[in-house]
Amino acid sequence: MTLSITPHAATIHPAIRLPRLIAHRGLSARAPENTLSAVRAAQAAHCRWVELDVQLLGDGTPVIWHDATVKRCSDGRARLADLDLPRARRLDVGGWFGDEFRGERIATLSEMLALVDALGLGLNLELKVNRGRSAAALVEEAVPAALDALPPERLIVSSFNDEALACARDQAPAARLALGVLFEGIPDGWRQRCEALDAFSVHADWTRLSRRGAMSISEAGYPLICYTANDPAAFSHQWAWGVASVISDDPARFAGHLPAGE
Ligand code: G3P
Ligand code: MG
């Protein structure tokens, strides 16, 4: 039996040219994650796209940050929801990673979008809805700003959160805004979820991916983006499952480990 292939992505987003490797949280192996320095480092390392997380401070300012608190990646301890911008700006978000990054400040979404655009990078902006936070409020702040800053061929907005993705789709049609649906394991109903959102791409945890799941996604025409792979040898057989791109903390490790001929 031959499987029919729907040219889904090529049809709705002719201009997006995904690279094989996307730098996770910027080049987070070499610079503090989700900072301006991490994005500059990604560009210096010849990455064409970066993945970054966005969420809101307590005062509603969208910032580039992954965790619900600032403990792990700054010299503070607060919950993000308890910070306003002046307090968040006093944090040192680089020193935890290395002395050369001491003095780095949390990036607002607007600063980051300006940098991404100036560097000519593509952005996979992950709407990070941590426990107890409003998906709708995040989308309302973050998505219009991203749409204003970047052209359709250099932007994917992704999330694990259904409500965030649905609200994002309400902001712009598929031809203007590529949505990426994040999954841990691929559920049986993955395709219905993607169709309901008019999604562009499927983003999957590579450690939980089966050949069958991967092939069903790639054969349906959705670019399959795997996160977060840092071991190119362990990943090597997965390229053949139709994987479009890998999100990695350190894309340079994959040199010499891409599909044959690349
Ligand atoms: O967007 C892919 C990946 O970043 C999802 O997981 O926790 O690193 O944001 P996390
Ligand atoms: Mg992320």
Short mmCIF file of N, CA and C in Angstrom, two decimals, residues 95-174:
data_model
loop_
_atom_site.label_atom_id
_atom_site.label_comp_id
_atom_site.label_asym_id
_atom_site.label_seq_id
_atom_site.Cartn_x
_atom_site.Cartn_y
_atom_site.Cartn_z
N GLY A 95 25.80 35.91 34.90
CA GLY A 95 26.89 35.46 35.76
C GLY A 95 26.80 33.99 36.14
N TRP A 96 25.57 33.45 36.24
CA TRP A 96 25.42 32.02 36.60
C TRP A 96 26.07 31.12 35.55
N PHE A 97 26.18 31.64 34.32
CA PHE A 97 26.70 30.81 33.22
C PHE A 97 28.21 30.95 33.09
N GLY A 98 28.70 32.17 33.33
CA GLY A 98 30.15 32.40 33.20
C GLY A 98 30.46 33.85 33.46
N ASP A 99 31.66 34.09 33.99
CA ASP A 99 32.03 35.46 34.36
C ASP A 99 31.95 36.43 33.19
N GLU A 100 32.25 35.93 32.00
CA GLU A 100 32.26 36.84 30.85
C GLU A 100 30.86 37.35 30.51
N PHE A 101 29.84 36.72 31.09
CA PHE A 101 28.47 37.16 30.81
C PHE A 101 27.87 37.95 31.97
N ARG A 102 28.68 38.22 32.99
CA ARG A 102 28.18 38.96 34.14
C ARG A 102 27.65 40.32 33.69
N GLY A 103 26.51 40.73 34.21
CA GLY A 103 25.92 42.01 33.83
C GLY A 103 24.85 41.88 32.74
N GLU A 104 24.71 40.68 32.17
CA GLU A 104 23.65 40.47 31.18
C GLU A 104 22.30 40.71 31.84
N ARG A 105 21.40 41.37 31.11
CA ARG A 105 20.06 41.66 31.65
C ARG A 105 19.00 40.84 30.95
N ILE A 106 17.92 40.58 31.64
CA ILE A 106 16.82 39.85 31.03
C ILE A 106 16.37 40.60 29.77
N ALA A 107 16.10 39.86 28.71
CA ALA A 107 15.70 40.50 27.45
C ALA A 107 14.18 40.62 27.39
N THR A 108 13.71 41.81 27.06
CA THR A 108 12.28 41.92 26.75
C THR A 108 12.06 41.31 25.37
N LEU A 109 10.82 40.94 25.12
CA LEU A 109 10.51 40.40 23.79
C LEU A 109 10.82 41.43 22.72
N SER A 110 10.50 42.69 23.01
CA SER A 110 10.70 43.68 21.95
C SER A 110 12.18 43.87 21.63
N GLU A 111 13.03 43.88 22.63
CA GLU A 111 14.48 43.94 22.35
C GLU A 111 14.94 42.72 21.55
N MET A 112 14.44 41.58 21.96
CA MET A 112 14.88 40.34 21.30
C MET A 112 14.42 40.29 19.85
N LEU A 113 13.18 40.70 19.61
CA LEU A 113 12.68 40.69 18.23
C LEU A 113 13.51 41.63 17.35
N ALA A 114 13.89 42.78 17.92
CA ALA A 114 14.70 43.72 17.15
C ALA A 114 16.05 43.09 16.80
N LEU A 115 16.63 42.37 17.75
CA LEU A 115 17.93 41.73 17.49
C LEU A 115 17.79 40.60 16.46
N VAL A 116 16.80 39.77 16.65
CA VAL A 116 16.59 38.65 15.72
C VAL A 116 16.42 39.18 14.30
N ASP A 117 15.64 40.25 14.19
CA ASP A 117 15.42 40.82 12.86
C ASP A 117 16.70 41.43 12.30
N ALA A 118 17.41 42.17 13.14
CA ALA A 118 18.65 42.82 12.67
C ALA A 118 19.66 41.78 12.21
N LEU A 119 19.68 40.62 12.86
CA LEU A 119 20.64 39.59 12.48
C LEU A 119 20.13 38.72 11.33
N GLY A 120 18.90 38.96 10.92
CA GLY A 120 18.34 38.20 9.80
C GLY A 120 18.03 36.75 10.13
N LEU A 121 17.80 36.48 11.43
CA LEU A 121 17.54 35.10 11.86
C LEU A 121 16.06 34.75 11.75
N GLY A 122 15.79 33.46 11.69
CA GLY A 122 14.44 32.96 11.86
C GLY A 122 14.21 32.66 13.33
N LEU A 123 12.96 32.77 13.76
CA LEU A 123 12.64 32.59 15.18
C LEU A 123 11.50 31.60 15.36
N ASN A 124 11.78 30.59 16.17
CA ASN A 124 10.73 29.70 16.69
C ASN A 124 10.44 30.20 18.11
N LEU A 125 9.37 30.96 18.23
CA LEU A 125 9.03 31.59 19.51
C LEU A 125 8.07 30.68 20.27
N GLU A 126 8.56 30.11 21.36
CA GLU A 126 7.71 29.20 22.15
C GLU A 126 6.94 29.98 23.20
N LEU A 127 5.62 29.93 23.11
CA LEU A 127 4.76 30.54 24.12
C LEU A 127 4.79 29.62 25.34
N LYS A 128 5.47 30.07 26.39
CA LYS A 128 5.69 29.20 27.56
C LYS A 128 4.66 29.57 28.62
N VAL A 129 3.67 28.71 28.77
CA VAL A 129 2.59 28.97 29.73
C VAL A 129 2.86 28.13 30.96
N ASN A 130 3.54 28.74 31.93
CA ASN A 130 3.81 27.99 33.16
C ASN A 130 2.56 27.95 34.04
N ARG A 131 2.58 27.03 34.99
CA ARG A 131 1.40 26.77 35.84
C ARG A 131 0.83 28.06 36.45
N GLY A 132 -0.47 28.22 36.30
CA GLY A 132 -1.15 29.37 36.92
C GLY A 132 -1.09 30.65 36.10
N ARG A 133 -0.41 30.63 34.96
CA ARG A 133 -0.30 31.84 34.14
C ARG A 133 -1.35 31.80 33.02
N SER A 134 -1.70 32.99 32.53
CA SER A 134 -2.74 33.10 31.52
C SER A 134 -2.17 32.95 30.10
N ALA A 135 -2.69 31.96 29.40
CA ALA A 135 -2.27 31.76 28.00
C ALA A 135 -2.75 32.93 27.15
N ALA A 136 -3.98 33.36 27.38
CA ALA A 136 -4.56 34.41 26.53
C ALA A 136 -3.80 35.72 26.69
N ALA A 137 -3.45 36.04 27.94
CA ALA A 137 -2.72 37.30 28.17
C ALA A 137 -1.35 37.26 27.49
N LEU A 138 -0.70 36.12 27.56
CA LEU A 138 0.62 35.99 26.91
C LEU A 138 0.50 36.18 25.40
N VAL A 139 -0.48 35.51 24.82
CA VAL A 139 -0.65 35.63 23.36
C VAL A 139 -0.95 37.06 22.96
N GLU A 140 -1.82 37.70 23.73
CA GLU A 140 -2.22 39.07 23.39
C GLU A 140 -1.03 40.03 23.35
N GLU A 141 -0.07 39.81 24.22
CA GLU A 141 1.13 40.67 24.23
C GLU A 141 2.17 40.21 23.21
N ALA A 142 2.39 38.92 23.16
CA ALA A 142 3.57 38.42 22.43
C ALA A 142 3.33 38.26 20.93
N VAL A 143 2.19 37.76 20.55
CA VAL A 143 2.01 37.41 19.14
C VAL A 143 1.93 38.64 18.23
N PRO A 144 1.14 39.67 18.57
CA PRO A 144 1.15 40.85 17.69
C PRO A 144 2.55 41.46 17.56
N ALA A 145 3.31 41.46 18.64
CA ALA A 145 4.66 42.03 18.58
C ALA A 145 5.53 41.22 17.62
N ALA A 146 5.43 39.90 17.69
CA ALA A 146 6.23 39.05 16.80
C ALA A 146 5.79 39.24 15.34
N LEU A 147 4.48 39.34 15.14
CA LEU A 147 3.98 39.55 13.77
C LEU A 147 4.45 40.88 13.20
N ASP A 148 4.51 41.88 14.05
CA ASP A 148 4.98 43.20 13.59
C ASP A 148 6.47 43.18 13.24
N ALA A 149 7.23 42.38 13.99
CA ALA A 149 8.69 42.46 13.88
C ALA A 149 9.27 41.60 12.77
N LEU A 150 8.63 40.48 12.50
CA LEU A 150 9.27 39.50 11.60
C LEU A 150 8.34 39.12 10.45
N PRO A 151 8.92 38.88 9.28
CA PRO A 151 8.10 38.44 8.15
C PRO A 151 7.70 36.97 8.33
N PRO A 152 6.65 36.55 7.62
CA PRO A 152 6.13 35.18 7.83
C PRO A 152 7.16 34.09 7.62
N GLU A 153 8.11 34.32 6.74
CA GLU A 153 9.08 33.25 6.45
C GLU A 153 10.16 33.12 7.51
N ARG A 154 10.15 34.03 8.49
CA ARG A 154 11.16 33.92 9.55
C ARG A 154 10.53 33.80 10.93
N LEU A 155 9.31 33.28 11.00
CA LEU A 155 8.64 33.17 12.30
C LEU A 155 7.79 31.90 12.38
N ILE A 156 8.01 31.16 13.45
CA ILE A 156 7.07 30.10 13.85
C ILE A 156 6.74 30.39 15.31
N VAL A 157 5.46 30.37 15.65
CA VAL A 157 5.04 30.48 17.04
C VAL A 157 4.60 29.09 17.48
N SER A 158 5.20 28.60 18.56
CA SER A 158 4.92 27.22 18.99
C SER A 158 4.52 27.20 20.45
N SER A 159 3.86 26.10 20.84
CA SER A 159 3.50 25.95 22.26
C SER A 159 3.05 24.52 22.53
N PHE A 160 3.21 24.13 23.82
CA PHE A 160 2.58 22.91 24.29
C PHE A 160 1.11 23.18 24.64
N ASN A 161 0.78 24.46 24.79
CA ASN A 161 -0.49 24.84 25.39
C ASN A 161 -1.56 25.07 24.31
N ASP A 162 -2.62 24.28 24.38
CA ASP A 162 -3.69 24.35 23.37
C ASP A 162 -4.34 25.71 23.30
N GLU A 163 -4.63 26.27 24.47
CA GLU A 163 -5.31 27.56 24.48
C GLU A 163 -4.43 28.64 23.85
N ALA A 164 -3.14 28.59 24.16
CA ALA A 164 -2.23 29.58 23.58
C ALA A 164 -2.21 29.47 22.06
N LEU A 165 -2.16 28.25 21.56
CA LEU A 165 -2.12 28.07 20.11
C LEU A 165 -3.43 28.53 19.46
N ALA A 166 -4.54 28.22 20.10
CA ALA A 166 -5.83 28.64 19.53
C ALA A 166 -5.94 30.17 19.54
N CYS A 167 -5.51 30.80 20.61
CA CYS A 167 -5.54 32.28 20.66
C CYS A 167 -4.59 32.86 19.63
N ALA A 168 -3.44 32.23 19.45
CA ALA A 168 -2.49 32.73 18.45
C ALA A 168 -3.10 32.63 17.05
N ARG A 169 -3.76 31.54 16.78
CA ARG A 169 -4.40 31.40 15.46
C ARG A 169 -5.45 32.48 15.25
N ASP A 170 -6.15 32.88 16.32
CA ASP A 170 -7.13 33.96 16.19
C ASP A 170 -6.48 35.29 15.79
N GLN A 171 -5.18 35.42 16.05
CA GLN A 171 -4.48 36.67 15.74
C GLN A 171 -4.11 36.79 14.27
N ALA A 172 -3.95 35.67 13.59
CA ALA A 172 -3.52 35.74 12.18
C ALA A 172 -3.78 34.40 11.50
N PRO A 173 -4.11 34.46 10.20
CA PRO A 173 -4.36 33.21 9.46
C PRO A 173 -3.07 32.45 9.17
N ALA A 174 -3.24 31.23 8.72
CA ALA A 174 -2.09 30.34 8.52
C ALA A 174 -1.06 30.91 7.55
#
